[in-house]
Coordinates of C-alpha atoms in Angstrom, one line a residue:
Chain A
M28 CA 82.3 87.3 -202.8
A29 CA 84.3 85.5 -205.1
H30 CA 87.4 87.4 -203.6
A31 CA 86.4 86.2 -200.1
L32 CA 86.2 82.6 -201.8
L33 CA 89.5 82.9 -203.3
K34 CA 90.8 83.9 -200.2
F35 CA 89.4 81.4 -198.3
I36 CA 90.5 78.6 -200.7
T37 CA 94.1 79.8 -201.3
P38 CA 95.3 81.7 -198.2
I39 CA 98.2 83.3 -199.9
K40 CA 99.8 86.4 -198.2
R41 CA 101.2 89.3 -200.0
P42 CA 105.1 88.8 -200.4
S43 CA 107.1 90.7 -197.8
S44 CA 109.2 93.3 -198.2
K45 CA 112.0 91.0 -197.7
H46 CA 110.9 88.4 -200.2
I47 CA 110.3 91.4 -202.7
Q48 CA 114.2 92.2 -202.0
T49 CA 115.2 89.0 -203.8
W50 CA 113.4 89.9 -207.1
P51 CA 115.5 91.4 -210.1
I52 CA 115.7 95.0 -209.4
E53 CA 114.2 96.0 -213.1
V54 CA 111.0 93.7 -212.2
R55 CA 110.8 95.4 -208.4
R56 CA 110.9 98.7 -209.6
A57 CA 108.4 98.1 -212.2
T58 CA 106.0 96.4 -210.0
I59 CA 106.4 98.1 -206.8
S60 CA 106.7 101.7 -208.4
K61 CA 103.8 103.7 -207.9
E62 CA 104.7 106.1 -210.5
P63 CA 102.8 104.4 -213.8
M64 CA 99.5 104.3 -211.7
K65 CA 99.8 107.7 -210.8
L66 CA 99.4 108.2 -214.6
V67 CA 96.4 105.5 -215.2
R68 CA 93.9 107.0 -212.6
P69 CA 93.6 110.3 -214.1
I70 CA 93.2 108.9 -217.5
Q71 CA 90.9 106.5 -216.4
S72 CA 88.9 109.7 -214.7
I73 CA 89.0 111.6 -218.0
L74 CA 87.7 108.6 -220.1
L75 CA 85.0 107.8 -217.3
V76 CA 83.5 111.5 -218.1
M77 CA 84.4 112.1 -221.9
M78 CA 84.2 108.7 -223.8
P79 CA 80.5 108.5 -223.1
L80 CA 80.2 112.5 -224.0
A81 CA 82.3 111.7 -227.2
V82 CA 80.4 108.7 -228.2
A83 CA 77.0 110.6 -227.7
F84 CA 78.8 113.5 -229.9
T85 CA 79.2 111.2 -232.5
F86 CA 75.6 110.0 -233.0
W87 CA 74.7 113.7 -232.5
V88 CA 76.6 115.2 -235.7
G89 CA 74.8 115.5 -238.7
P90 CA 75.2 112.8 -241.7
A91 CA 78.4 112.8 -243.8
K92 CA 78.2 114.1 -247.3
G93 CA 79.7 112.2 -250.3
F94 CA 78.8 108.6 -248.9
L95 CA 76.2 106.2 -250.2
E96 CA 74.9 106.0 -246.6
P97 CA 75.6 109.1 -245.1
E98 CA 74.2 108.2 -241.7
L99 CA 76.4 105.3 -241.4
A100 CA 79.6 106.9 -242.3
R101 CA 79.8 107.8 -238.4
I102 CA 81.5 104.6 -238.3
I103 CA 84.9 106.5 -239.6
F104 CA 84.7 107.9 -235.9
F105 CA 85.7 104.7 -234.5
H106 CA 87.4 102.5 -237.9
V107 CA 90.0 105.2 -238.6
P108 CA 91.3 106.0 -234.9
C109 CA 91.4 102.2 -234.3
A110 CA 93.5 101.7 -237.4
I111 CA 95.8 104.7 -236.6
L112 CA 96.3 103.4 -233.0
S113 CA 97.0 100.0 -234.0
S114 CA 100.0 101.4 -236.4
V115 CA 101.3 103.2 -233.5
W116 CA 101.4 100.5 -230.9
V117 CA 102.6 97.9 -233.7
V118 CA 105.8 100.3 -234.2
W119 CA 106.2 100.8 -230.6
S120 CA 106.4 97.0 -230.0
G121 CA 109.1 96.7 -233.0
I122 CA 111.0 99.3 -230.9
S123 CA 110.5 97.5 -227.5
G124 CA 111.4 94.3 -229.2
I125 CA 114.7 96.2 -230.6
Q126 CA 115.3 96.9 -226.7
V127 CA 114.6 93.4 -225.6
L128 CA 117.4 91.9 -227.9
R129 CA 119.8 95.1 -226.8
T130 CA 119.1 95.0 -223.1
R131 CA 117.7 91.5 -222.4
S132 CA 115.5 93.2 -219.9
L133 CA 112.2 91.3 -218.8
V134 CA 110.6 94.8 -218.4
W135 CA 111.0 95.4 -222.2
D136 CA 109.7 91.9 -222.9
Q137 CA 106.4 92.7 -221.1
R138 CA 106.1 96.0 -223.0
N139 CA 106.7 94.5 -226.3
A140 CA 104.1 92.0 -225.3
A141 CA 101.6 94.6 -224.1
A142 CA 102.0 96.8 -227.2
L143 CA 101.7 93.6 -229.5
E144 CA 98.5 92.5 -227.7
I145 CA 97.0 96.3 -227.9
G146 CA 98.1 96.6 -231.5
F147 CA 96.3 93.5 -232.1
L148 CA 93.1 94.5 -230.5
M149 CA 93.3 97.7 -232.6
A150 CA 93.8 95.9 -235.5
I151 CA 91.0 93.5 -235.2
L152 CA 88.7 96.3 -234.1
G153 CA 89.8 98.4 -237.3
M154 CA 89.4 95.4 -239.8
V155 CA 85.8 94.6 -238.2
T156 CA 84.4 97.9 -238.5
G157 CA 86.3 98.5 -241.9
I158 CA 84.3 95.2 -243.0
L159 CA 81.0 96.8 -241.9
F160 CA 81.7 100.1 -243.7
S161 CA 82.8 98.1 -246.6
R162 CA 79.4 96.3 -246.6
V163 CA 77.1 99.4 -246.0
Q164 CA 79.1 101.8 -248.3
W165 CA 80.4 99.8 -251.3
G166 CA 77.8 96.7 -251.2
E167 CA 80.5 93.9 -250.2
W168 CA 81.8 92.4 -247.0
W169 CA 85.2 92.1 -248.6
H170 CA 85.9 94.6 -251.4
W171 CA 89.5 93.5 -252.3
D172 CA 90.2 97.2 -251.8
P173 CA 94.1 97.8 -251.8
R174 CA 93.9 99.4 -248.3
Q175 CA 91.5 96.8 -246.9
T176 CA 94.0 94.0 -248.4
S177 CA 97.0 95.7 -246.9
F178 CA 95.4 95.9 -243.4
L179 CA 94.8 92.1 -243.5
M180 CA 98.2 91.3 -244.2
V181 CA 99.3 93.5 -240.9
L182 CA 96.7 91.7 -239.1
L183 CA 98.2 88.2 -240.1
I184 CA 101.7 89.3 -239.3
L185 CA 100.7 90.5 -236.0
A186 CA 98.6 87.1 -235.4
G187 CA 102.2 85.3 -236.3
A188 CA 103.8 87.4 -234.0
Q189 CA 101.2 86.3 -231.0
A190 CA 101.7 82.4 -232.4
V191 CA 105.5 83.0 -232.1
R192 CA 104.8 84.1 -228.3
G193 CA 102.6 81.4 -227.4
G194 CA 105.0 78.9 -228.7
F195 CA 107.5 79.0 -226.2
A196 CA 107.1 77.7 -222.4
D197 CA 110.4 79.1 -221.4
E198 CA 110.1 82.9 -220.5
Q199 CA 113.6 83.8 -221.8
K200 CA 113.1 82.3 -225.1
R201 CA 109.8 83.5 -225.5
A202 CA 111.1 87.2 -224.9
I203 CA 113.9 86.7 -227.4
A204 CA 112.0 84.9 -230.0
T205 CA 108.7 87.5 -229.9
A206 CA 111.5 90.4 -229.9
G207 CA 113.3 89.1 -233.0
Y208 CA 109.9 88.5 -235.0
T209 CA 108.6 91.8 -234.0
A210 CA 112.0 93.6 -235.0
L211 CA 111.9 92.0 -238.5
A212 CA 108.0 92.3 -238.8
M213 CA 108.5 96.2 -238.7
V214 CA 109.8 96.3 -242.3
P215 CA 106.9 94.7 -244.0
V216 CA 104.3 96.5 -241.3
L217 CA 105.5 99.7 -242.0
F218 CA 105.9 99.1 -246.0
L219 CA 102.3 97.6 -245.8
T220 CA 100.7 100.6 -243.6
F221 CA 102.6 103.8 -245.2
V222 CA 104.0 103.2 -248.4
F223 CA 101.7 100.4 -250.3
P224 CA 98.5 102.3 -250.0
R225 CA 100.3 105.5 -251.5
I226 CA 101.8 104.0 -254.4
P227 CA 100.0 105.9 -257.4
A228 CA 98.8 102.7 -259.1
I229 CA 97.6 101.1 -256.2
A230 CA 96.0 104.6 -254.7
Q231 CA 94.0 104.9 -258.0
M232 CA 92.6 101.5 -257.6
S233 CA 91.3 102.0 -253.8
A234 CA 88.0 103.2 -252.8
H235 CA 89.3 104.3 -249.7
P236 CA 89.0 108.3 -249.4
R237 CA 92.7 109.6 -249.6
E238 CA 92.5 113.5 -249.3
T239 CA 90.0 113.7 -246.7
L240 CA 92.7 113.9 -243.5
P241 CA 95.7 115.5 -245.5
K242 CA 93.8 118.5 -246.8
N243 CA 91.4 118.7 -243.8
Q244 CA 88.3 118.1 -245.7
L245 CA 86.2 117.1 -242.5
D246 CA 83.7 119.8 -241.2
V247 CA 84.1 121.4 -237.7
Y248 CA 81.6 118.9 -236.0
Y249 CA 83.4 116.0 -237.7
S250 CA 87.0 117.2 -237.1
I251 CA 85.9 117.4 -233.2
G252 CA 84.4 114.1 -232.9
F253 CA 87.0 112.7 -235.1
Y254 CA 90.3 114.1 -233.2
S255 CA 88.7 113.5 -229.8
M256 CA 87.9 109.9 -230.5
I257 CA 91.9 109.5 -231.3
V258 CA 93.2 111.2 -228.3
L259 CA 90.4 109.1 -225.9
L260 CA 91.1 105.9 -227.4
L261 CA 94.6 106.8 -227.2
G262 CA 94.1 107.4 -223.4
L263 CA 92.4 104.2 -223.0
T264 CA 95.3 102.0 -224.9
I265 CA 97.6 103.8 -222.7
S266 CA 96.3 103.0 -219.5
L267 CA 95.7 99.5 -220.6
Y268 CA 99.2 99.0 -221.7
I269 CA 100.5 100.2 -218.4
I270 CA 98.3 97.8 -216.2
R271 CA 99.1 94.9 -218.7
T272 CA 102.7 95.5 -218.5
R273 CA 102.4 95.5 -214.4
V274 CA 100.2 92.4 -214.4
G275 CA 102.8 90.8 -216.7
L276 CA 105.7 91.7 -214.9
L277 CA 104.0 90.4 -211.6
E278 CA 103.4 86.9 -213.4
V279 CA 107.0 86.9 -214.2
A280 CA 108.2 87.5 -210.5
L281 CA 105.4 85.2 -209.2
N282 CA 106.5 82.3 -211.6
Q283 CA 110.3 83.0 -211.0
H284 CA 110.4 83.5 -207.2
G285 CA 107.0 82.6 -205.8
L286 CA 105.5 84.0 -202.7
D287 CA 107.0 83.1 -198.9
K288 CA 104.3 82.0 -196.5
A289 CA 103.1 84.7 -194.1
R290 CA 105.3 83.4 -191.1
G291 CA 108.3 85.0 -192.8
G292 CA 109.6 81.7 -194.3
S293 CA 112.7 81.6 -196.5
P294 CA 112.3 83.4 -199.8
A295 CA 113.2 80.2 -201.6
S296 CA 111.3 79.3 -204.7
H297 CA 107.6 77.9 -204.3
R298 CA 108.9 74.7 -206.1
V299 CA 110.9 74.0 -203.1
V300 CA 109.0 71.7 -200.6
R301 CA 109.6 73.2 -197.3
P302 CA 108.1 71.7 -193.9
V303 CA 104.7 72.8 -193.0
D304 CA 104.1 74.0 -189.6
L305 CA 101.0 71.9 -187.9
P306 CA 99.2 73.0 -184.9
Q307 CA 99.9 71.3 -181.8
P308 CA 97.1 69.1 -180.4
P309 CA 95.7 70.1 -176.8
G310 CA 96.6 67.5 -174.1
P311 CA 99.9 66.4 -172.1
T312 CA 102.8 65.6 -174.2
A313 CA 104.6 62.6 -174.5
Chain B
M8 CA 137.1 75.7 -238.0
N9 CA 138.9 79.0 -237.0
S10 CA 138.5 80.8 -240.6
P11 CA 137.5 83.8 -242.0
W12 CA 133.4 84.3 -242.2
L13 CA 133.3 83.5 -245.9
N14 CA 135.1 80.1 -245.1
Q15 CA 132.5 79.2 -242.6
V16 CA 129.8 79.9 -244.9
S17 CA 131.1 77.8 -247.8
A18 CA 131.5 74.9 -245.4
V19 CA 128.1 75.1 -244.2
L20 CA 126.7 75.2 -247.5
G21 CA 128.8 72.4 -248.7
K22 CA 127.7 70.5 -245.9
E23 CA 123.9 71.0 -246.3
L24 CA 124.4 70.4 -250.2
K25 CA 126.2 66.8 -249.7
T26 CA 123.5 66.1 -247.3
E27 CA 120.7 66.7 -249.6
V28 CA 122.6 65.1 -252.5
R29 CA 123.1 61.9 -250.3
S30 CA 119.4 61.6 -249.3
S31 CA 117.4 64.0 -251.8
H32 CA 114.7 63.8 -249.3
G33 CA 113.8 67.2 -248.9
L34 CA 114.4 68.3 -252.6
A35 CA 112.1 65.3 -253.9
T36 CA 109.6 66.1 -251.6
G37 CA 109.7 69.8 -252.4
I38 CA 109.2 69.2 -256.2
L39 CA 106.5 66.8 -255.7
L40 CA 104.5 69.0 -253.3
G41 CA 104.8 72.1 -255.6
I42 CA 103.7 69.8 -258.7
L43 CA 100.8 68.5 -256.4
I44 CA 99.5 72.0 -255.5
I45 CA 99.8 73.4 -259.1
A46 CA 97.9 69.9 -260.5
S47 CA 95.4 70.4 -257.5
L48 CA 94.7 74.1 -258.2
G49 CA 94.6 73.3 -261.9
Y50 CA 92.0 70.4 -261.6
S51 CA 89.9 72.7 -259.5
S52 CA 89.2 75.0 -262.6
L53 CA 88.3 71.8 -264.6
F54 CA 91.0 71.6 -266.7
D55 CA 90.3 75.2 -267.9
K56 CA 93.5 77.0 -269.1
P57 CA 94.0 79.5 -266.4
S58 CA 94.7 83.2 -267.3
P59 CA 98.3 84.6 -267.1
W60 CA 97.1 86.0 -263.6
G61 CA 95.7 82.7 -262.2
A62 CA 99.1 80.8 -263.6
A63 CA 101.2 83.4 -262.1
G64 CA 99.3 83.0 -258.8
M65 CA 99.4 79.1 -258.9
T66 CA 103.0 79.3 -259.4
V67 CA 103.5 81.5 -256.7
S68 CA 101.2 79.9 -254.2
A69 CA 103.0 76.6 -255.1
L70 CA 106.6 77.8 -254.1
L71 CA 105.3 79.5 -251.1
F72 CA 104.0 76.3 -249.5
A73 CA 106.6 74.1 -250.7
S74 CA 109.3 76.3 -249.1
A75 CA 107.4 76.8 -245.9
L76 CA 108.1 72.9 -245.5
M77 CA 111.5 72.8 -246.9
V78 CA 113.4 75.6 -245.8
P79 CA 112.8 75.4 -242.0
R80 CA 113.6 71.9 -242.2
L81 CA 117.3 73.2 -242.8
F82 CA 117.2 74.5 -239.2
L83 CA 114.8 72.2 -237.4
V84 CA 116.1 69.0 -238.1
E85 CA 119.7 70.1 -237.1
E86 CA 118.4 71.4 -233.6
E87 CA 116.5 68.0 -233.1
Q88 CA 119.2 65.8 -233.9
G89 CA 121.6 68.0 -231.6
T90 CA 124.0 68.8 -234.1
L91 CA 123.3 72.4 -234.3
D92 CA 125.1 73.2 -230.9
L93 CA 128.0 71.1 -232.1
L94 CA 128.0 73.2 -235.1
R95 CA 128.1 76.4 -233.2
L96 CA 130.8 75.7 -231.3
N97 CA 133.0 75.5 -234.4
G98 CA 131.7 78.4 -236.3
E99 CA 130.0 81.9 -236.0
A100 CA 126.2 82.1 -235.8
G101 CA 126.0 84.2 -238.6
A102 CA 128.0 82.4 -241.1
I103 CA 125.8 79.1 -240.1
Y104 CA 122.7 81.0 -240.8
M105 CA 124.1 82.3 -243.9
G106 CA 125.2 78.8 -245.2
K107 CA 121.9 77.2 -244.2
L108 CA 120.0 80.3 -246.1
L109 CA 122.0 79.8 -249.4
A110 CA 121.6 76.1 -249.3
G111 CA 117.5 76.8 -249.0
I112 CA 117.9 79.5 -252.2
I113 CA 120.0 76.7 -254.2
Q114 CA 117.1 74.0 -253.3
L115 CA 114.4 76.6 -254.2
L116 CA 116.2 77.2 -257.5
V117 CA 115.7 73.8 -258.5
I118 CA 112.2 73.4 -257.6
G119 CA 111.6 77.0 -258.9
S120 CA 113.2 75.6 -262.2
V121 CA 110.8 72.7 -262.1
L122 CA 107.8 74.7 -261.5
G123 CA 108.6 77.2 -264.2
L124 CA 108.5 74.3 -266.7
V125 CA 105.5 73.2 -265.4
L126 CA 104.1 76.7 -265.7
I127 CA 105.0 76.8 -269.1
E128 CA 104.0 73.3 -270.7
L129 CA 101.3 71.9 -268.2
L130 CA 99.5 75.3 -267.7
S131 CA 100.0 76.0 -271.4
Q132 CA 101.2 79.6 -270.9
D133 CA 103.2 81.8 -273.5
V134 CA 106.2 83.4 -272.1
Q135 CA 106.3 86.9 -273.6
R136 CA 109.1 88.3 -271.4
P137 CA 111.4 85.7 -270.2
L138 CA 113.4 88.6 -268.4
F139 CA 110.2 89.5 -265.9
L140 CA 109.5 85.8 -265.7
A141 CA 113.1 85.0 -264.4
V142 CA 113.1 88.2 -262.1
G143 CA 109.7 87.3 -260.8
I144 CA 110.4 84.0 -259.8
L145 CA 114.2 84.3 -258.8
G146 CA 113.1 87.1 -256.6
H147 CA 110.3 85.1 -255.0
I148 CA 112.7 82.3 -254.4
I149 CA 115.3 84.6 -252.7
C150 CA 112.7 86.1 -250.4
L151 CA 111.0 83.0 -249.6
A152 CA 114.5 81.6 -248.5
G153 CA 115.0 84.4 -246.4
G154 CA 111.8 84.4 -244.7
F155 CA 111.5 81.0 -243.9
S156 CA 115.2 80.7 -242.9
F157 CA 114.3 83.3 -240.4
S158 CA 111.3 81.7 -239.2
G159 CA 112.8 78.2 -239.0
A160 CA 115.7 79.6 -236.9
L161 CA 113.6 81.7 -234.8
V162 CA 111.2 78.8 -233.5
M163 CA 113.8 76.6 -232.6
G164 CA 113.0 75.0 -229.2
A165 CA 109.2 76.0 -229.4
S166 CA 106.6 73.7 -229.2
N167 CA 104.9 72.4 -232.5
R168 CA 107.7 74.4 -234.3
W169 CA 107.0 72.7 -237.7
V170 CA 103.9 74.4 -237.8
L171 CA 105.0 77.4 -236.1
A172 CA 107.7 78.3 -238.6
A173 CA 105.4 78.1 -241.6
A174 CA 102.7 80.0 -239.5
A175 CA 105.1 82.5 -238.6
G176 CA 106.8 83.0 -242.0
V177 CA 103.9 83.0 -244.5
P178 CA 102.6 86.6 -243.1
L179 CA 105.9 88.1 -243.6
L180 CA 105.8 86.9 -247.1
L181 CA 102.6 87.8 -248.5
P182 CA 103.3 91.2 -249.6
Q183 CA 106.4 90.1 -251.9
S184 CA 103.9 87.4 -253.2
I185 CA 101.8 89.6 -254.5
M186 CA 104.8 91.7 -256.0
A187 CA 106.0 88.2 -257.3
V188 CA 102.6 87.7 -259.0
L189 CA 102.7 91.3 -260.7
V190 CA 106.0 90.5 -262.2
I191 CA 105.8 87.2 -263.4
T192 CA 102.0 88.3 -264.8
Y193 CA 103.9 90.6 -266.9
G194 CA 106.2 88.0 -268.2
L195 CA 103.3 86.0 -269.2
G196 CA 102.1 88.7 -271.4
A197 CA 99.5 90.5 -269.1
G198 CA 99.7 93.7 -266.7
R199 CA 100.9 97.0 -266.9
P200 CA 104.7 97.8 -267.5
M201 CA 105.1 100.5 -264.6
T202 CA 103.7 98.3 -262.2
A203 CA 105.9 95.4 -263.0
I204 CA 108.7 97.2 -262.8
G205 CA 108.0 98.6 -259.6
S206 CA 106.9 95.5 -258.1
A207 CA 110.6 94.0 -259.7
W208 CA 112.5 96.6 -257.6
G209 CA 110.1 95.9 -254.5
L210 CA 110.9 92.2 -254.8
I211 CA 114.4 92.9 -255.0
C212 CA 114.7 95.4 -252.1
M213 CA 112.4 92.7 -249.9
A214 CA 114.8 90.2 -250.7
L215 CA 118.0 92.3 -249.8
V216 CA 115.8 93.5 -246.4
L217 CA 115.2 89.5 -245.3
L218 CA 118.7 88.3 -246.2
C219 CA 120.1 91.3 -244.4
M220 CA 117.9 91.4 -241.2
G221 CA 117.9 87.9 -240.8
A222 CA 121.7 87.9 -241.0
L223 CA 121.8 90.6 -238.1
V224 CA 119.0 89.4 -235.9
I225 CA 119.3 85.8 -235.8
P226 CA 122.8 85.5 -234.3
V227 CA 121.8 87.8 -231.7
V228 CA 118.7 85.7 -230.8
W229 CA 120.8 82.5 -230.9
K230 CA 123.4 84.3 -228.5
L231 CA 120.4 85.3 -226.3
S232 CA 119.0 81.8 -226.1
V233 CA 122.2 80.3 -225.2
E234 CA 123.3 82.8 -222.7
P235 CA 120.2 84.2 -221.1
G236 CA 121.8 85.6 -217.8
K237 CA 125.0 87.3 -219.4

């Protein structure tokens, strides 16, 4: 009903193929091509079936050993995958930023934006689940654990990138500024994620388990649940990334080139004032 | 100004220093703000002598927030006055950026020296290892100049750019702020030697990274901003 109402209020037609030809070729390929969506639909179908099963499985497995509250240690099925995927998407954002600076491509800019938003979302989810874990297992909402603190810094850097992206009205300047920031931000992010927690003096102070994954100390059921959640969340974020990139490119194309009217009007920008056809009143003309 | 790169850097540096000597607004404001931050933090502890950790934290925070206002100013004021484009017509973008960054370092050195004296006298701290204190403050200053020069140069043309320069720069500089606190604390007689030495090396590496990456990235960003279609 909302869709019908919207169509009634704003009778905008889909851009004609002649109009689409006026869009930059890279935007055209990225928005019209059906190739990316061929990947999204199977992923979504798998997620529809497997995600509920995986979530149910995480509640079915037995309590974890070695935790103050063994039942509530299940949060690691969600917390650790979110943190890992946040790092993956933030690194991809940095690579996309470098590509923007190299190629000045709008497509890479939208990929950068999508990766940044998804990395930020995953980081927030990882931080929230980590805070819950800290409260339950260590007795405090914020424990000043080195890994917790370093992840907070990564979250703040991502927030700074979002602030930079939101500070520019011009699309080109926004793309370049975001790309420059994400390219430089990779250095502290990689240091905080992969180097800082492993410094021996820091690692000794941290209450985070250090050897569970590297030494494969999860039992078989926890391993199944944990790695399944990583794969499923990766699939979810990939589908979100593809959709977000396409939506961003469509927005760019619409902002820059507008939509022509249904009657084959000229493919000029929607900002240009054009004569409007009025229906002729019935009756004899003068 | 069709001269080698270093000549251009020194010309821009000289211009910035002469501007500062004539008006001294930025330097005076930065020193005042730094002292006010330390004083307000000291008052909030009800005049209790802070520990070496607390004193180091106060000094690092004061430098961080003072530089957040001072260093981006070098780029943003020039851009608002419209003279940055004139400057870029006469010199390379990289040389202009480095000249302004060096000017920022020199201004922060002055502020850092004053705050170092405040640290020793006002906060009644005993300096046990002056080398670590000097390395900590100097490394912190160079990182701050590099980080805020980068954020200031990046956000030119943005809305609310003064606040955005600080909001974008501070997160990048939090890791090195912690390293600076560890080094300065060891200079004041607390902390562990291996942690301080590791942090000092980390601070030096971070300073080099911020200087080099800023000098590489900002000229590309400026070029793309002016010539988007090419």
